[in-house]
Coordinates of C-alpha atoms and ligand atoms in Angstrom, one line a residue:
M1 CA 52.6 40.8 -28.1
I2 CA 54.9 38.4 -26.2
E3 CA 53.5 35.0 -25.3
L4 CA 53.3 34.0 -21.6
P5 CA 56.6 32.2 -21.0
F6 CA 54.9 29.4 -19.0
P7 CA 51.5 27.7 -18.8
A8 CA 49.0 29.8 -17.0
D9 CA 47.7 26.9 -14.9
K10 CA 51.1 26.1 -13.4
F11 CA 51.2 29.7 -12.1
S12 CA 47.6 29.7 -10.7
I13 CA 47.8 26.3 -9.1
S14 CA 51.1 27.1 -7.3
L15 CA 49.9 30.5 -6.2
L16 CA 46.6 29.2 -4.9
D17 CA 48.3 26.4 -3.0
W18 CA 50.6 29.0 -1.3
Y19 CA 47.7 31.3 -0.6
G20 CA 45.9 28.4 1.2
R21 CA 48.9 28.2 3.6
Q22 CA 50.1 31.8 3.8
G23 CA 47.3 34.1 2.8
R24 CA 46.8 37.2 5.1
S25 CA 43.7 37.6 7.2
L26 CA 42.3 41.1 6.6
P27 CA 39.0 42.7 7.6
W28 CA 37.7 43.0 4.1
R29 CA 38.5 39.4 3.2
E30 CA 35.7 37.9 5.3
T31 CA 33.0 39.4 3.2
R32 CA 31.5 39.2 -0.2
D33 CA 29.5 42.4 0.3
P34 CA 30.3 44.6 -2.7
Y35 CA 30.0 47.8 -0.6
R36 CA 32.7 46.7 1.8
I37 CA 34.9 45.3 -1.0
W38 CA 34.6 48.5 -3.0
L39 CA 35.4 50.7 0.0
S40 CA 38.6 48.6 0.8
E41 CA 39.7 48.7 -2.8
I42 CA 39.4 52.5 -3.0
M43 CA 41.2 53.0 0.3
L44 CA 44.0 50.6 -0.8
Q45 CA 44.7 52.6 -3.9
Q46 CA 48.2 54.2 -3.4
T47 CA 48.0 53.3 0.3
T48 CA 49.3 50.4 2.4
V49 CA 47.2 47.8 4.2
A50 CA 48.6 48.9 7.6
A51 CA 47.4 52.5 7.0
V52 CA 44.0 51.5 5.7
I53 CA 42.7 49.1 8.4
D54 CA 41.8 51.7 11.0
Y55 CA 40.2 54.0 8.4
Y56 CA 38.2 51.1 7.0
Q57 CA 36.8 50.2 10.3
R58 CA 36.0 53.8 11.3
F59 CA 34.4 54.5 8.0
L60 CA 32.2 51.4 8.2
K61 CA 31.1 52.3 11.7
A62 CA 30.0 55.8 10.5
F63 CA 28.6 54.5 7.2
P64 CA 27.7 50.8 7.6
T65 CA 25.7 50.7 4.3
L66 CA 25.7 52.2 0.9
E67 CA 22.6 54.1 1.7
S68 CA 24.1 55.7 4.8
L69 CA 27.1 56.8 2.8
A70 CA 24.9 58.3 0.0
A71 CA 22.9 60.2 2.6
A72 CA 26.0 61.7 4.3
T73 CA 27.2 65.2 3.6
Q74 CA 30.4 65.4 1.6
E75 CA 32.0 67.3 4.5
D76 CA 31.4 64.3 6.8
V77 CA 32.9 61.9 4.3
I78 CA 36.0 64.1 3.7
N79 CA 36.4 64.6 7.5
L80 CA 36.5 60.8 8.0
W81 CA 39.0 60.5 5.2
A82 CA 41.3 63.2 6.6
G83 CA 44.9 61.9 6.8
L84 CA 44.5 59.2 4.2
G85 CA 45.3 61.5 1.3
Y86 CA 44.2 61.6 -2.3
Y87 CA 40.9 63.2 -1.4
S88 CA 39.4 62.8 -4.9
R89 CA 38.9 59.2 -3.8
A90 CA 36.6 60.3 -1.0
R91 CA 34.6 62.6 -3.3
N92 CA 34.3 60.0 -6.0
L93 CA 33.2 57.4 -3.4
H94 CA 30.5 59.7 -2.1
R95 CA 29.3 60.6 -5.7
A96 CA 29.3 56.9 -6.7
A97 CA 27.3 56.0 -3.6
Q98 CA 24.7 58.6 -4.5
L99 CA 24.5 57.3 -8.1
L100 CA 24.2 53.7 -7.0
V101 CA 21.2 54.6 -4.8
T102 CA 19.5 56.9 -7.2
E103 CA 20.1 55.1 -10.6
Y104 CA 21.0 51.5 -9.7
E105 CA 18.4 50.9 -7.0
G106 CA 21.1 50.6 -4.4
R107 CA 22.7 47.6 -6.1
F108 CA 26.2 47.3 -7.6
P109 CA 26.4 46.2 -11.2
E110 CA 28.3 42.9 -11.5
D111 CA 30.3 43.3 -14.6
V112 CA 33.5 45.2 -15.2
D113 CA 32.2 47.5 -18.0
S114 CA 29.2 48.7 -15.9
L115 CA 31.4 49.1 -12.7
Q116 CA 33.8 51.3 -14.7
Q117 CA 31.0 53.7 -15.4
L118 CA 31.0 54.7 -11.7
P119 CA 33.1 57.6 -10.5
G120 CA 36.6 56.6 -9.2
I121 CA 36.4 53.0 -10.5
G122 CA 39.1 52.2 -13.1
R123 CA 39.6 49.0 -15.0
S124 CA 41.6 47.2 -12.2
T125 CA 39.3 48.3 -9.4
A126 CA 36.3 47.2 -11.4
G127 CA 38.0 43.8 -12.0
A128 CA 38.7 43.5 -8.3
I129 CA 35.1 44.2 -7.3
A130 CA 33.7 41.8 -9.9
A131 CA 36.1 39.1 -8.9
L132 CA 35.9 39.5 -5.1
A133 CA 32.2 40.2 -4.7
F134 CA 30.7 38.4 -7.6
E135 CA 33.2 35.7 -8.5
Q136 CA 33.4 36.9 -12.1
R137 CA 36.5 35.9 -14.1
A138 CA 37.9 39.4 -14.1
A139 CA 41.6 40.4 -14.2
I140 CA 43.3 43.0 -12.1
L141 CA 46.4 45.1 -12.7
D142 CA 47.2 47.1 -9.6
G143 CA 50.7 48.2 -8.7
N144 CA 51.5 44.9 -7.0
V145 CA 50.3 42.7 -9.9
R146 CA 52.1 45.0 -12.4
R147 CA 55.4 44.5 -10.5
V148 CA 54.9 40.7 -10.2
L149 CA 54.2 40.3 -13.9
C150 CA 57.1 42.5 -15.0
R151 CA 59.4 40.2 -13.1
L152 CA 57.7 36.9 -13.8
C153 CA 57.8 37.5 -17.6
A154 CA 61.0 39.6 -17.5
L155 CA 59.4 42.6 -19.3
Q156 CA 62.3 44.8 -20.2
Q157 CA 60.5 48.0 -21.2
P158 CA 59.1 50.8 -19.1
P159 CA 56.1 49.3 -17.3
R160 CA 53.8 52.4 -17.8
S161 CA 54.3 52.8 -21.5
T162 CA 51.2 52.2 -23.8
A163 CA 52.8 49.0 -25.2
S164 CA 53.6 47.6 -21.7
E165 CA 50.1 48.4 -20.5
K166 CA 48.6 46.3 -23.3
Q167 CA 51.0 43.5 -22.7
L168 CA 50.5 43.4 -19.0
W169 CA 46.7 43.4 -19.3
L170 CA 47.0 40.5 -21.8
W171 CA 49.1 38.5 -19.4
T172 CA 47.0 39.2 -16.3
E173 CA 43.9 38.1 -18.3
Q174 CA 45.6 35.0 -19.5
L175 CA 46.8 34.1 -16.0
T176 CA 43.4 34.6 -14.3
P177 CA 41.9 31.1 -13.8
V178 CA 38.3 30.1 -14.4
E179 CA 37.7 28.9 -10.8
R180 CA 38.5 30.2 -7.3
I181 CA 38.6 33.7 -8.7
H182 CA 38.2 35.3 -5.3
D183 CA 41.1 33.5 -3.8
Y184 CA 43.3 33.9 -6.9
T185 CA 42.7 37.7 -6.8
Q186 CA 43.7 38.0 -3.2
A187 CA 46.6 35.6 -3.7
I188 CA 48.3 37.6 -6.5
M189 CA 47.8 40.8 -4.5
D190 CA 49.4 39.1 -1.5
L191 CA 52.3 37.8 -3.5
G192 CA 53.2 41.4 -4.6
A193 CA 52.6 42.8 -1.2
T194 CA 54.5 40.3 0.9
V195 CA 57.0 38.4 -1.3
C196 CA 57.6 40.1 -4.6
V197 CA 58.1 43.4 -2.9
P198 CA 59.4 46.5 -4.6
R199 CA 62.9 46.3 -3.2
K200 CA 64.8 43.0 -2.7
P201 CA 62.1 40.5 -3.5
L202 CA 62.0 37.5 -1.3
C203 CA 62.6 35.0 -4.1
E204 CA 63.6 32.1 -1.7
Q205 CA 60.0 32.2 -0.3
C206 CA 58.3 32.7 -3.6
P207 CA 55.8 29.9 -4.7
V208 CA 56.3 30.7 -8.4
A209 CA 60.1 31.2 -8.4
F210 CA 60.4 28.1 -10.6
L211 CA 58.5 30.0 -13.3
C212 CA 60.1 33.4 -12.9
Q213 CA 62.0 34.7 -15.9
A214 CA 63.6 37.6 -14.0
R215 CA 65.0 35.1 -11.5
Q216 CA 66.4 32.9 -14.2
L217 CA 68.1 35.9 -15.8
G218 CA 69.3 37.3 -12.5
L219 CA 67.2 40.4 -13.1
E220 CA 64.9 40.2 -10.1
N221 CA 66.4 43.4 -8.6
E222 CA 66.5 45.3 -11.9
L223 CA 62.9 44.8 -12.9
P224 CA 60.5 46.5 -13.4
L225 CA 62.6 49.1 -15.3
K226 CA 62.4 52.5 -13.8
Q227 CA 59.9 54.9 -15.4
V228 CA 61.4 58.1 -16.6
K229 CA 59.8 60.7 -14.3
K230 CA 57.8 63.6 -15.7
Q231 CA 59.1 66.9 -14.6
V232 CA 56.9 68.2 -11.7
P233 CA 55.7 71.8 -12.3
L234 CA 56.8 74.2 -9.6
R235 CA 54.1 76.2 -7.9
Q236 CA 54.7 79.1 -5.5
Q237 CA 52.0 80.5 -3.4
I238 CA 51.8 83.1 -0.6
A239 CA 49.1 82.7 2.0
L240 CA 48.0 84.9 4.9
M241 CA 46.6 83.3 8.0
V242 CA 43.7 85.2 9.6
E243 CA 43.4 84.7 13.3
K244 CA 41.3 86.6 15.9
E245 CA 41.2 85.7 19.5
G246 CA 42.4 82.2 18.9
R247 CA 39.9 81.5 16.1
F248 CA 40.9 81.0 12.4
L249 CA 39.1 82.1 9.3
V250 CA 38.8 79.0 7.1
H251 CA 37.0 78.3 3.9
R252 CA 36.8 75.3 1.6
R253 CA 38.6 75.4 -1.7
P254 CA 36.7 74.8 -5.0
A255 CA 35.7 71.3 -6.0
E256 CA 38.1 71.2 -8.9
G257 CA 41.8 71.9 -9.2
F258 CA 44.7 72.1 -6.8
W259 CA 43.8 70.7 -3.3
A260 CA 40.2 70.5 -4.4
D261 CA 37.7 70.7 -1.6
C262 CA 40.2 71.0 1.1
G263 CA 39.8 73.6 3.9
S264 CA 42.2 76.5 3.5
F265 CA 42.7 80.0 5.0
R266 CA 40.5 82.6 3.3
I267 CA 43.0 85.1 2.0
S268 CA 41.1 86.8 -0.9
A269 CA 39.7 89.6 1.3
W270 CA 43.0 90.3 2.9
G271 CA 45.7 90.0 0.4
K272 CA 46.5 88.7 -3.1
T273 CA 47.8 85.2 -4.0
K274 CA 50.8 85.1 -6.1
L275 CA 51.1 82.4 -8.7
P276 CA 54.1 83.1 -10.8
T277 CA 54.5 79.6 -12.2
G278 CA 52.9 76.2 -12.4
N279 CA 49.3 75.4 -12.9
Ligands
SF4_1 S1 60.9 34.7 -7.9 FE1 61.3 36.7 -7.0 S2 61.2 38.2 -8.6 FE2 60.2 36.3 -9.3 S3 58.0 36.5 -8.9 FE3 59.0 35.4 -7.2 S4 59.6 37.1 -5.7 FE4 59.2 38.0 -7.7

C-alpha cells in the first residue's frame, strides 16, 4: 500500500474551510433524517444533482415517511421513479423500506456494517448514511471521491482494479477526520462535483491544489487512468406491438433479468421472440 503523500489534517482543514464558504445548498442537506438522506443517496447514484432534485421532492411528497414508502405498491414506486433510470434502485428502495419497518421497528441502523445488510446499500452509501445522518466517522468512496483521490495522490493504475479499490478505501478512511463528519462528507462530494470535475478540473479554484500530486506532476488531465472497457454483449430482439382501437396490450417483465419489472408489450401470444446472441 502507498502512504498518503501529505498529512490528512492538512487536507480536511482546507477542505472544510472551503466548504464553509462555497458549499452548495441542496434540499437533502438541511436534514439529518436518515430516510431523506438514504433516499437522496440512492437517487444520486449514477445520476446528477440537477436531475435528482425534482424526483426527490416529488418522491417525498408521495412518500413522506419510511412507513408510507413501505406501504406503497411496487408499481407506485416504479411509476414515480420513471425516467430516472437504473430501476433496480427503486425496487431495492422499496424492499429495504419494508424490511426496515418489519424487522428494524422502522429505525435505520446507525453503523456501516448493519446498513450494508439492506438491499441496494453498498459500502460507500452505507458510509454516507452513517456519516450524514448519525455523524459516525465513516468514509465514502463514490465516483467523485474516487476521482479526487486518484488525482490528489497521483494513483497511476486503473482505478477500478482490486488493488486500486483497496488503496482508495485506505486513503479515504485515513483522510476522514474525527470531527465535523457531516460537513466533511458533503465537502469532498462537492469538491469532486464542482471543482475536480471529470474533464478539465478547475485546479485554480481548488482548495487542496497545494497538496495535489497530479497537479505537481502535470497529470491532472491524465488521471484517473482510463479503465479498459469490458466488451458489451450484443442482444437482438424482435417485438410485436399489439394495438386495438388505440389501446395497447402491455404487461410487466419478470422481476429478474433484462429490463426487470419494466412494462413491455406482450408478444408471447402473438409471435416468438428471437434471441440469437447475448444474455
Ligand atoms: S488540484 Fe486539480 S486535480 Fe488536484 S484535486 Fe484540485 S481540482 Fe483536482
